[in-house]
GROMACS .gro file of C-alpha atoms in nm:
model
  148
    1MET     CA    1  -0.574  -2.500  -1.752
    2LEU     CA    2  -0.944  -2.527  -1.682
    3ASP     CA    3  -1.159  -2.277  -1.868
    4LEU     CA    4  -1.401  -2.148  -1.604
    5ARG     CA    5  -1.660  -2.079  -1.874
    6GLN     CA    6  -1.693  -2.456  -1.911
    7VAL     CA    7  -1.764  -2.518  -1.542
    8PRO     CA    8  -2.137  -2.566  -1.485
    9ARG     CA    9  -2.318  -2.305  -1.281
   10VAL     CA   10  -2.505  -2.405  -0.966
   11PHE     CA   11  -2.844  -2.398  -1.137
   12ASP     CA   12  -2.731  -2.523  -1.476
   13THR     CA   13  -2.960  -2.796  -1.609
   14LYS     CA   14  -2.677  -2.986  -1.776
   15PRO     CA   15  -2.540  -3.294  -1.601
   16TRP     CA   16  -2.200  -3.224  -1.445
   17ALA     CA   17  -2.093  -3.586  -1.385
   18ALA     CA   18  -2.144  -3.920  -1.554
   19HIS     CA   19  -2.036  -4.279  -1.500
   20LEU     CA   20  -1.932  -4.495  -1.793
   21TYR     CA   21  -1.928  -4.872  -1.757
   22VAL     CA   22  -1.624  -4.978  -1.957
   23THR     CA   23  -1.687  -5.350  -1.906
   24GLU     CA   24  -1.931  -5.592  -1.748
   25GLN     CA   25  -1.649  -5.833  -1.665
   26CYS     CA   26  -1.492  -5.872  -1.323
   27ASN     CA   27  -1.216  -6.082  -1.173
   28LEU     CA   28  -1.418  -6.130  -0.851
   29ASP     CA   29  -1.767  -6.260  -0.780
   30CYS     CA   30  -1.874  -6.069  -0.468
   31HIS     CA   31  -2.201  -6.189  -0.314
   32TYR     CA   32  -2.358  -5.842  -0.306
   33CYS     CA   33  -2.267  -5.736  -0.659
   34ASN     CA   34  -2.442  -5.815  -0.985
   35GLU     CA   35  -2.170  -5.667  -1.208
   36PHE     CA   36  -1.998  -6.001  -1.266
   37ASN     CA   37  -2.061  -6.122  -1.621
   38ASN     CA   38  -1.752  -6.253  -1.796
   39SER     CA   39  -1.953  -6.380  -2.092
   40ILE     CA   40  -2.016  -6.027  -2.223
   41PRO     CA   41  -1.724  -5.898  -2.433
   42HIS     CA   42  -1.561  -5.566  -2.354
   43PRO     CA   43  -1.695  -5.272  -2.555
   44ALA     CA   44  -1.459  -5.177  -2.837
   45LEU     CA   45  -1.239  -4.873  -2.779
   46ALA     CA   46  -1.406  -4.701  -3.077
   47ASP     CA   47  -1.748  -4.744  -2.914
   48LEU     CA   48  -1.623  -4.614  -2.580
   49LYS     CA   49  -1.481  -4.310  -2.758
   50LYS     CA   50  -1.818  -4.241  -2.922
   51TRP     CA   51  -1.993  -4.267  -2.586
   52MET     CA   52  -1.737  -4.034  -2.424
   53ASP     CA   53  -1.778  -3.785  -2.710
   54HIS     CA   54  -2.154  -3.786  -2.653
   55ILE     CA   55  -2.117  -3.749  -2.275
   56ARG     CA   56  -1.872  -3.460  -2.313
   57ASN     CA   57  -2.098  -3.288  -2.569
   58LEU     CA   58  -2.371  -3.286  -2.304
   59GLY     CA   59  -2.147  -3.059  -2.098
   60VAL     CA   60  -2.038  -3.321  -1.845
   61MET     CA   61  -1.717  -3.221  -1.667
   62ARG     CA   62  -1.649  -3.527  -1.446
   63LEU     CA   63  -1.630  -3.881  -1.579
   64GLY     CA   64  -1.622  -4.192  -1.361
   65LEU     CA   65  -1.503  -4.513  -1.524
   66GLN     CA   66  -1.661  -4.821  -1.374
   67GLY     CA   67  -1.768  -5.174  -1.447
   68GLY     CA   68  -1.744  -5.480  -1.358
   69GLU     CA   69  -1.374  -5.426  -1.307
   70PRO     CA   70  -1.246  -5.145  -1.533
   71LEU     CA   71  -0.888  -5.271  -1.514
   72LYS     CA   72  -0.997  -5.584  -1.703
   73HIS     CA   73  -1.053  -5.376  -2.017
   74PRO     CA   74  -0.742  -5.418  -2.235
   75ASP     CA   75  -0.757  -5.054  -2.351
   76ILE     CA   76  -0.823  -4.890  -2.014
   77VAL     CA   77  -0.516  -4.664  -2.033
   78ASP     CA   78  -0.624  -4.544  -2.378
   79VAL     CA   79  -0.977  -4.486  -2.244
   80VAL     CA   80  -0.838  -4.260  -1.970
   81ARG     CA   81  -0.609  -4.078  -2.214
   82TYR     CA   82  -0.896  -4.014  -2.455
   83ALA     CA   83  -1.126  -3.893  -2.177
   84LYS     CA   84  -0.866  -3.639  -2.065
   85SER     CA   85  -0.811  -3.526  -2.425
   86LEU     CA   86  -1.181  -3.438  -2.444
   87GLY     CA   87  -1.140  -3.190  -2.161
   88PHE     CA   88  -1.308  -3.366  -1.870
   89CYS     CA   89  -1.177  -3.179  -1.567
   90LYS     CA   90  -1.177  -3.496  -1.357
   91VAL     CA   91  -1.152  -3.858  -1.466
   92SER     CA   92  -1.185  -4.115  -1.190
   93MET     CA   93  -1.206  -4.492  -1.171
   94SER     CA   94  -1.345  -4.739  -0.922
   95THR     CA   95  -1.159  -5.069  -0.890
   96ASN     CA   96  -1.120  -5.362  -0.654
   97GLY     CA   97  -0.743  -5.315  -0.689
   98PHE     CA   98  -0.647  -5.679  -0.744
   99LEU     CA   99  -0.528  -5.621  -1.103
  100LEU     CA  100  -0.336  -5.305  -1.017
  101ASN     CA  101   0.042  -5.311  -1.040
  102ARG     CA  102   0.306  -5.036  -1.028
  103GLN     CA  103   0.341  -5.011  -1.405
  104LEU     CA  104  -0.034  -4.991  -1.462
  105LEU     CA  105  -0.063  -4.721  -1.194
  106ALA     CA  106   0.216  -4.525  -1.367
  107ASP     CA  107   0.048  -4.570  -1.706
  108LEU     CA  108  -0.289  -4.454  -1.570
  109GLU     CA  109  -0.123  -4.153  -1.408
  110GLY     CA  110   0.056  -4.072  -1.734
  111ALA     CA  111  -0.274  -4.095  -1.921
  112GLY     CA  112  -0.422  -3.835  -1.685
  113LEU     CA  113  -0.626  -4.033  -1.432
  114ASP     CA  114  -0.716  -3.795  -1.150
  115GLU     CA  115  -0.862  -4.031  -0.892
  116LEU     CA  116  -0.858  -4.405  -0.827
  117GLN     CA  117  -1.105  -4.544  -0.576
  118ILE     CA  118  -1.033  -4.887  -0.435
  119SER     CA  119  -1.344  -5.071  -0.322
  120VAL     CA  120  -1.315  -5.311  -0.029
  121ASP     CA  121  -1.572  -5.589   0.014
  122ARG     CA  122  -1.603  -5.571   0.393
  123MET     CA  123  -1.410  -5.485   0.704
  124THR     CA  124  -1.513  -5.783   0.918
  125PRO     CA  125  -1.222  -6.011   1.013
  126ILE     CA  126  -1.299  -6.330   0.821
  127ALA     CA  127  -1.017  -6.535   0.672
  128SER     CA  128  -1.093  -6.462   0.307
  129THR     CA  129  -1.115  -6.089   0.377
  130ARG     CA  130  -0.784  -6.084   0.566
  131LYS     CA  131  -0.614  -6.255   0.272
  132ALA     CA  132  -0.776  -6.014   0.027
  133MET     CA  133  -0.681  -5.711   0.235
  134LYS     CA  134  -0.316  -5.823   0.248
  135SER     CA  135  -0.308  -5.828  -0.130
  136ILE     CA  136  -0.444  -5.472  -0.148
  137VAL     CA  137  -0.297  -5.286   0.150
  138HIS     CA  138   0.065  -5.297   0.031
  139LYS     CA  139  -0.046  -5.137  -0.297
  140LEU     CA  140  -0.158  -4.827  -0.111
  141ASP     CA  141   0.209  -4.737  -0.057
  142TRP     CA  142   0.244  -4.697  -0.434
  143PHE     CA  143   0.023  -4.389  -0.415
  144LYS     CA  144   0.277  -4.197  -0.203
  145ASP     CA  145   0.474  -4.102  -0.514
  146SER     CA  146   0.175  -4.087  -0.747
  147LYS     CA  147  -0.043  -3.793  -0.846
  148VAL     CA  148  -0.346  -4.020  -0.866
   0.00000   0.00000   0.00000
């Protein structure tokens, strides 16, 4: 249950939301994005926990997990679980969706993920986009039975 005393007031000077980059790595190399750097190792889970502790101690209530591609981080489910244990009222993630599978979605839901945003490169009908969309669209059906 959310403690309303922890919810920031309208004129509170504390930040209410923050984004944490959990990795610089990505499985795609989109022309418009500079977040693709597979040579940089993932931050250790212990470091991510320290950063989340600091963010939460600032009074932040919403945490967005981003990257690169957050699903590339081998401990992403543990990252979500730890964020929820700190009392963030909303934990979200932005992904390209290519690495998502039913089990991972179930694991993220079980860890407490509140929102999963799937980013689409473009909506123009070029061959590579049609192929990419086919690999993502069927995954949207998985959300029918999910709380994410």
